[in-house]
PDB file of C-alpha atoms and ligand atoms in Angstrom:
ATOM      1  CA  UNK I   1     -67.838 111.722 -72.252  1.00  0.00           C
ATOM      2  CA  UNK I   2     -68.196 110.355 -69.133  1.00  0.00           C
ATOM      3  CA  UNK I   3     -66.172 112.905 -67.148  1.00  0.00           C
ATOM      4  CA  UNK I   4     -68.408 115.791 -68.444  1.00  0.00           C
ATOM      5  CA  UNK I   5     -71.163 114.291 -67.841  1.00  0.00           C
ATOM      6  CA  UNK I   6     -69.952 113.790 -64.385  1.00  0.00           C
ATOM      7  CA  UNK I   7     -69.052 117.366 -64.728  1.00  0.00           C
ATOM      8  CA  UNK I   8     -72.393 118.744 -65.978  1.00  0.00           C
ATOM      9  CA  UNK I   9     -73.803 116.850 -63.049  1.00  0.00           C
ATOM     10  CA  UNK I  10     -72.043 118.339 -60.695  1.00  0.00           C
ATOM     11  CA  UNK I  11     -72.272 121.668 -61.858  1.00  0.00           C
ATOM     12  CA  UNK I  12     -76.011 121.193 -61.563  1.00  0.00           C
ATOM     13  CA  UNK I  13     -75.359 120.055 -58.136  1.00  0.00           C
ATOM     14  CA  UNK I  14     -73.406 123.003 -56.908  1.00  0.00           C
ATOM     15  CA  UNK I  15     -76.096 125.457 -58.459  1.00  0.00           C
ATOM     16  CA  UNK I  16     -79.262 123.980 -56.638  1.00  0.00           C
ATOM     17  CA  UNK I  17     -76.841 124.099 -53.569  1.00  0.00           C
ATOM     18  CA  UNK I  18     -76.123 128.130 -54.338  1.00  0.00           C
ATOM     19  CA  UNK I  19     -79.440 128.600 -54.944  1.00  0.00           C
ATOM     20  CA  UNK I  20     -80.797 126.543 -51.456  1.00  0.00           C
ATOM     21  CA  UNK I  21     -77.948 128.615 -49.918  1.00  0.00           C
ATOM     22  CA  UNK I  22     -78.860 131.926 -51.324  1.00  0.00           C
ATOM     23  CA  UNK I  23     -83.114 132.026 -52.428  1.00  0.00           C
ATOM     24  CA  UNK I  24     -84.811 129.327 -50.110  1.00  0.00           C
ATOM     25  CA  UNK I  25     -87.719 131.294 -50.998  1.00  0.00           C
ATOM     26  CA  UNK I  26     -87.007 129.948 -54.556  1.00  0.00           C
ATOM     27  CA  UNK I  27     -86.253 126.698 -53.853  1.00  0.00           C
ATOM     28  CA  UNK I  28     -89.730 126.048 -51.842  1.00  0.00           C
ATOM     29  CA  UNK I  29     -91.404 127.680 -54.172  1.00  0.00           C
ATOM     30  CA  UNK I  30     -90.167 125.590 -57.141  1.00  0.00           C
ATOM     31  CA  UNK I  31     -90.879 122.528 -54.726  1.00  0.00           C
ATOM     32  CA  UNK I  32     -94.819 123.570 -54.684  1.00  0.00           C
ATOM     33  CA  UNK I  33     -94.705 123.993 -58.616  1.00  0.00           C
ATOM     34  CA  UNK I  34     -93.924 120.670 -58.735  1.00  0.00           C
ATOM     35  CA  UNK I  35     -96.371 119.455 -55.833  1.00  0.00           C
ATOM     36  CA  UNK I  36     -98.703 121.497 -58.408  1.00  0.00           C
ATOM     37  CA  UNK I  37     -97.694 119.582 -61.427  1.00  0.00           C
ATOM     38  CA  UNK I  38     -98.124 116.256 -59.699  1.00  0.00           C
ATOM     39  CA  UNK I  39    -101.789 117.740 -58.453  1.00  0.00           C
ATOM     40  CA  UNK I  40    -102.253 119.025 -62.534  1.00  0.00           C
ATOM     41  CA  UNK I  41    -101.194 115.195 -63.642  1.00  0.00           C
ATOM     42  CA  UNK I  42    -103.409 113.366 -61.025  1.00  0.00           C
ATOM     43  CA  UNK I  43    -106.675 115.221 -60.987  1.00  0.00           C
ATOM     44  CA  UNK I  44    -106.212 114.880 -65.072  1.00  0.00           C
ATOM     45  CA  UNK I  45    -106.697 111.121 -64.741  1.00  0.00           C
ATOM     46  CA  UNK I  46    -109.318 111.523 -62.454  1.00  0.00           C
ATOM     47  CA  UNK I  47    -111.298 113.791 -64.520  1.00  0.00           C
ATOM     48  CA  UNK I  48    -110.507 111.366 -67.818  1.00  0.00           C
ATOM     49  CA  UNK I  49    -108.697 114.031 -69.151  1.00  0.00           C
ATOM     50  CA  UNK I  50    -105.372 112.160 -69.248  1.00  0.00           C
ATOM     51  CA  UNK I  51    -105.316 108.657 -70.141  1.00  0.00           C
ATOM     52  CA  UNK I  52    -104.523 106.754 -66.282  1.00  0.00           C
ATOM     53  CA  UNK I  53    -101.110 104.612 -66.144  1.00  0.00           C
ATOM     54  CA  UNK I  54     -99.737 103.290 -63.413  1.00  0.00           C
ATOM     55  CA  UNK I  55     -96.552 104.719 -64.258  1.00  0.00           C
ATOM     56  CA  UNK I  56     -97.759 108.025 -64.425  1.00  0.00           C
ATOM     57  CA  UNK I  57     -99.418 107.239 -60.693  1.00  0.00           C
ATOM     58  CA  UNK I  58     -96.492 106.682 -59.642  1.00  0.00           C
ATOM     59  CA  UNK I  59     -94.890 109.418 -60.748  1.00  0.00           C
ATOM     60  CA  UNK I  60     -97.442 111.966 -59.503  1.00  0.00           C
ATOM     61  CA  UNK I  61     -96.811 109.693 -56.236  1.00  0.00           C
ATOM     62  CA  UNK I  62     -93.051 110.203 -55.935  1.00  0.00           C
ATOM     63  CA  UNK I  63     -93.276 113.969 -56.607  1.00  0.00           C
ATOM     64  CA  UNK I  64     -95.444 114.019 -53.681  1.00  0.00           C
ATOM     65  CA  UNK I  65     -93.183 112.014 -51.987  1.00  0.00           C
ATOM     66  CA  UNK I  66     -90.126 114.010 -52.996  1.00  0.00           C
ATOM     67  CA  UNK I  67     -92.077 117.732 -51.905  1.00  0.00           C
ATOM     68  CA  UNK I  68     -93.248 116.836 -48.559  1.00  0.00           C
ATOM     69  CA  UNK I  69     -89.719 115.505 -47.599  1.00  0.00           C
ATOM     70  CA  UNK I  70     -87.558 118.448 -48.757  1.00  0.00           C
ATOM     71  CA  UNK I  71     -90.096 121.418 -48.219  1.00  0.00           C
ATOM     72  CA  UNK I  72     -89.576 121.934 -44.424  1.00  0.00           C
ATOM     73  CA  UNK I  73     -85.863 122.171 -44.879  1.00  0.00           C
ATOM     74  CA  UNK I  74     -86.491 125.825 -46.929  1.00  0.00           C
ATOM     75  CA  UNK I  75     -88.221 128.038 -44.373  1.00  0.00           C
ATOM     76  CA  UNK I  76     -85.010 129.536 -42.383  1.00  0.00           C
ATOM     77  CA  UNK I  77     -85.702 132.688 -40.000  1.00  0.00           C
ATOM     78  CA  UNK I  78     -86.341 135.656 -41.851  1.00  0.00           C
ATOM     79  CA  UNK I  79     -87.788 134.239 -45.387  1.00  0.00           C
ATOM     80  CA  UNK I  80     -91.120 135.655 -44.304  1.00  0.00           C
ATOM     81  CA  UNK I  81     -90.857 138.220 -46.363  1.00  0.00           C
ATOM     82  CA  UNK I  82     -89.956 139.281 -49.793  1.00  0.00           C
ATOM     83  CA  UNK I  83     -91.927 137.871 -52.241  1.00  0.00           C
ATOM     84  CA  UNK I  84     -93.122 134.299 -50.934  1.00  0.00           C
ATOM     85  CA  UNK I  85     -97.278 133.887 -49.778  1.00  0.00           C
ATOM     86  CA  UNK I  86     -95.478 131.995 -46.297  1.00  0.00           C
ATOM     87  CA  UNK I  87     -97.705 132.987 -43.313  1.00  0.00           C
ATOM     88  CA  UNK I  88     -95.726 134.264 -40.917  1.00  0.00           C
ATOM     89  CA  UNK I  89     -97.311 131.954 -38.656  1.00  0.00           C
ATOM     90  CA  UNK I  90     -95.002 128.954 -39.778  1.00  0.00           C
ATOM     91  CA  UNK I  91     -92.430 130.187 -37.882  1.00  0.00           C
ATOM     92  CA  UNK I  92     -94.766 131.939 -35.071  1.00  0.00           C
ATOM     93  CA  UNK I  93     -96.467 128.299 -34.609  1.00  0.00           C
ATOM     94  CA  UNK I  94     -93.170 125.849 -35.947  1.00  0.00           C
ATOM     95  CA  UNK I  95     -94.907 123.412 -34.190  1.00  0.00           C
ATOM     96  CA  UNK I  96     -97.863 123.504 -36.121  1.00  0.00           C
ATOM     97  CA  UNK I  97     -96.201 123.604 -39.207  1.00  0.00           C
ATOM     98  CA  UNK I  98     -94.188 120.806 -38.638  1.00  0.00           C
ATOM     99  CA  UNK I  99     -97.080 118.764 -37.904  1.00  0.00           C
ATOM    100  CA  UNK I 100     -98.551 119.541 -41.106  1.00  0.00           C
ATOM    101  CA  UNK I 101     -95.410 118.752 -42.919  1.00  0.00           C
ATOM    102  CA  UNK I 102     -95.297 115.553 -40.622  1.00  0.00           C
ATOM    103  CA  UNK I 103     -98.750 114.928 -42.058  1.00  0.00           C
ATOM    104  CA  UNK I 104     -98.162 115.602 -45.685  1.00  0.00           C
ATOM    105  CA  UNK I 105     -95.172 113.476 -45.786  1.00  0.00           C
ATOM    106  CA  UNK I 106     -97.391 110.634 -43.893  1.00  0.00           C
ATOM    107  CA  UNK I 107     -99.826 110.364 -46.266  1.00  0.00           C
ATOM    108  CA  UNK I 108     -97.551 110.757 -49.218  1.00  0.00           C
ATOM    109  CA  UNK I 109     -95.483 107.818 -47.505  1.00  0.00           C
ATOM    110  CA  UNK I 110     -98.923 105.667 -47.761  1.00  0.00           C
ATOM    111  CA  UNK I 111     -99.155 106.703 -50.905  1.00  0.00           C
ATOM    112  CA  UNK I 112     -96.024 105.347 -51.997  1.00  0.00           C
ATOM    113  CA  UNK I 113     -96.367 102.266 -50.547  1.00  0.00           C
ATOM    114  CA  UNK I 114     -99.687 101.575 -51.736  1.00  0.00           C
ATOM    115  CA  UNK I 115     -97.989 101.808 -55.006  1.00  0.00           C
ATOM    116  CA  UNK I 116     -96.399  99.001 -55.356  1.00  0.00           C
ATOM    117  CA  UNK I 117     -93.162  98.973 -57.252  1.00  0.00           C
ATOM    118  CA  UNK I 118     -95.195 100.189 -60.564  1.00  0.00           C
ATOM    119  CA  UNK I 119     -97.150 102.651 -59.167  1.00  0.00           C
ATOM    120  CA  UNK I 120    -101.225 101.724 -58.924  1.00  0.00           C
ATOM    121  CA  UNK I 121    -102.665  99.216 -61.104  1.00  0.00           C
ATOM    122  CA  UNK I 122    -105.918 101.397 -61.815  1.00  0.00           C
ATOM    123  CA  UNK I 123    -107.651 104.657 -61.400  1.00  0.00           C
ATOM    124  CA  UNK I 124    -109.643 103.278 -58.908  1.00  0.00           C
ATOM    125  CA  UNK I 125    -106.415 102.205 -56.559  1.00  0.00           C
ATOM    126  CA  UNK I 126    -104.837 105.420 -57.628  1.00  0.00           C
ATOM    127  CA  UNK I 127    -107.755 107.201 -56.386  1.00  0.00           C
ATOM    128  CA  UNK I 128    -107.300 105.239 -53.177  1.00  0.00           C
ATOM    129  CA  UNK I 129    -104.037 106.044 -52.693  1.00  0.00           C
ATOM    130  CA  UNK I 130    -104.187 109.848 -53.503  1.00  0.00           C
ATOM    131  CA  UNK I 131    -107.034 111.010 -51.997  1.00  0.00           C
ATOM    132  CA  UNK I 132    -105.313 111.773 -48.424  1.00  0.00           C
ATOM    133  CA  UNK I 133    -102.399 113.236 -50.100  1.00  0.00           C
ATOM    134  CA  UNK I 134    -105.028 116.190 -51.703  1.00  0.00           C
ATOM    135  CA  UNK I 135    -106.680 116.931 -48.208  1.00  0.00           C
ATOM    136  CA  UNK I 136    -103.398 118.411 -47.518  1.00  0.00           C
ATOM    137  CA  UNK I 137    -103.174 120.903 -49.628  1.00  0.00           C
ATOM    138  CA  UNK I 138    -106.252 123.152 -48.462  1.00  0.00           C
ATOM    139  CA  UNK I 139    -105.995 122.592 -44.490  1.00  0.00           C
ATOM    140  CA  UNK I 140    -101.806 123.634 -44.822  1.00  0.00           C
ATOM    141  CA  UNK I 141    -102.685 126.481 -47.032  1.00  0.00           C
ATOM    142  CA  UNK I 142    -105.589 128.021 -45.167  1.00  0.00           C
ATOM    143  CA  UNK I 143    -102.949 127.637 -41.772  1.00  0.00           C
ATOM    144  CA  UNK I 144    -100.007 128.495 -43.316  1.00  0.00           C
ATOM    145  CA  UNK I 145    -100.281 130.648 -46.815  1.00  0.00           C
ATOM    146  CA  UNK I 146    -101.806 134.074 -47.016  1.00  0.00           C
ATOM    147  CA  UNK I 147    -103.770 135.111 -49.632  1.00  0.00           C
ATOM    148  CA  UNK I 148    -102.196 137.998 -51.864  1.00  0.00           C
TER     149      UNK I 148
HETATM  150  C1  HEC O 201     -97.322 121.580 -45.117  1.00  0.00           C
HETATM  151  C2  HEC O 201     -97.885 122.695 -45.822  1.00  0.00           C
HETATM  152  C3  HEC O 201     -98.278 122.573 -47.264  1.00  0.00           C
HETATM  153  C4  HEC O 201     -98.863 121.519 -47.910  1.00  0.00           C
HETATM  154  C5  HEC O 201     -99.253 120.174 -47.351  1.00  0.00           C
HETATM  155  C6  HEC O 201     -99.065 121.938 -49.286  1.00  0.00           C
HETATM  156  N1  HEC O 201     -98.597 123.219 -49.463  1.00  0.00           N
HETATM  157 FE1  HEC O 201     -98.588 124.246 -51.217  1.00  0.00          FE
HETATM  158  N2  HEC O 201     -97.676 125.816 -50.264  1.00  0.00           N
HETATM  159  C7  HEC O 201     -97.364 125.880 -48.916  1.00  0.00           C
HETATM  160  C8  HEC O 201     -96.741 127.151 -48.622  1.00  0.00           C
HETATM  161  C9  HEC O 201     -96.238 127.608 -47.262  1.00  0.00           C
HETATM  162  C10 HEC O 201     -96.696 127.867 -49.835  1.00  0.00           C
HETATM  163  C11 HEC O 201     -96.101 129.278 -50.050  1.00  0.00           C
HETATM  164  C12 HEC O 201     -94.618 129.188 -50.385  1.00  0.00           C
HETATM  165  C13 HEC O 201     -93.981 130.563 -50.579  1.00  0.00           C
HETATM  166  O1  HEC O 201     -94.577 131.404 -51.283  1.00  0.00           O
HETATM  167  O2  HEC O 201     -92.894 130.785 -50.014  1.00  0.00           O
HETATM  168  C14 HEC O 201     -97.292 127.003 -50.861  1.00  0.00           C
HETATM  169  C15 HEC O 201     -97.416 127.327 -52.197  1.00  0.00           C
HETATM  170  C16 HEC O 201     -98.006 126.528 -53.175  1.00  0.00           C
HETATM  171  C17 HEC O 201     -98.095 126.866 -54.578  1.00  0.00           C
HETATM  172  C18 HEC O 201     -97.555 128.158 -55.220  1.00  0.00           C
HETATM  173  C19 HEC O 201     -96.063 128.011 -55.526  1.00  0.00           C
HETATM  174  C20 HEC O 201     -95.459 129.292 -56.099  1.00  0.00           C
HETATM  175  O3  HEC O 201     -94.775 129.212 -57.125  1.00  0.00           O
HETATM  176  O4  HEC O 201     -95.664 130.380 -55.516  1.00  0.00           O
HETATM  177  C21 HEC O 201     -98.746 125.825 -55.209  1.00  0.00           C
HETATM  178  C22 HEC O 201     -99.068 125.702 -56.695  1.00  0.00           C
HETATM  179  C23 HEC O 201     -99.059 124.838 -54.194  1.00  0.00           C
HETATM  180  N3  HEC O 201     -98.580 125.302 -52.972  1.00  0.00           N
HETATM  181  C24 HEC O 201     -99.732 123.655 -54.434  1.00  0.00           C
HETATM  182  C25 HEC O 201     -99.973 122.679 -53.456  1.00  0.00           C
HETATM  183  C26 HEC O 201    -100.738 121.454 -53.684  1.00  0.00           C
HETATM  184  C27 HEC O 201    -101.417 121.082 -54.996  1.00  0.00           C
HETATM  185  C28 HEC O 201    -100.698 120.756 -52.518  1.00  0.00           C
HETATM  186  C29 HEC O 201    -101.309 119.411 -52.193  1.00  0.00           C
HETATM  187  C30 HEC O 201    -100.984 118.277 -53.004  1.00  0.00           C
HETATM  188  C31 HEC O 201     -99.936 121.545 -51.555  1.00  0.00           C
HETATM  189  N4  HEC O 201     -99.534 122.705 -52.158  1.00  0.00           N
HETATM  190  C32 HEC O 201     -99.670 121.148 -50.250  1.00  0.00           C
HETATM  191  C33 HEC O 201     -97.586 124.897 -47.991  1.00  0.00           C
HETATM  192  C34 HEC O 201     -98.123 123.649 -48.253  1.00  0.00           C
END
């Protein structure tokens, strides 16, 4: 039992590793999905549309965490095109873009460590905590994404 799981794992392992290898395009765009799922969890316990725990803060947290830390690494020469909304001035301005991923990561970094090891005790920390995380989302996009 254990062996396939080991198996399945690695299976899994070697496909994200084709896939990195093959679609980066892919891969960061799955890695925004999930920055968008984290944003679709967190503003839903801000709005009182999803009960607030601070597991689930923490969980929006570490996706955060997770995105801005890994995104950067899937924007190799020539991925400018096809079908990805990537400005083309990430890699005319890498600079720029790394500074916003610098950022990002930052404030997701805070984030985490505001948490605590349980992730904010209340919507109010949570808040706290997540509110410089969201003000990176518009000022990267409006630099970096074009509108299709
Ligand atoms: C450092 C820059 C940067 C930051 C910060 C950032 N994004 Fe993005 N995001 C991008 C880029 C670039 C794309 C386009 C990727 C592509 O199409 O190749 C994108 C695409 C997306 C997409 C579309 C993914 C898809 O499937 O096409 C969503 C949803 C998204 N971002 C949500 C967010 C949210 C929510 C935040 C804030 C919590 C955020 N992003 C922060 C750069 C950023």
């Amino acid at each position: 039992m254990r062996k396939l799981v080991l198996c399945v794992a690695a299976l899994c392992l070697s496909g994200m590793t084709a896939m990195a290898a093959d679609d980066p395009i892919a891969v960061r765009k799955h890695i925004m999905d999930s920055v968008g799922a984290a944003a679709g969890l967190s503003g839903g316990m801000m709005k009182g549309q999803i009960p607030y725990s601070p597991a689930a803060g923490k969980s929006a947290t570490a996706s955060m965490m997770a995105a801005a830390s890994s995104f950067g690494a899937f924007f190799p020469e020539g991925t400018d095109t096809g079908d990805t909304t990537a400005s083309p001035k990430i890699w005319e301005d890498a600079a720029g873009f790394q500074k916003a991923l610098d950022k990002f990561a930052a404030d997701a970094g805070a984030a985490m460590a505001a948490s605590g090891k349980d992730g904010p005790a209340d919507l109010e920390s949570f808040k706290a905590a997540m509110g410089p995380v969201f003000q990176n989302c518009k000022s990267c996009h409006e630099a970096y994404r074009i509108k299709k």
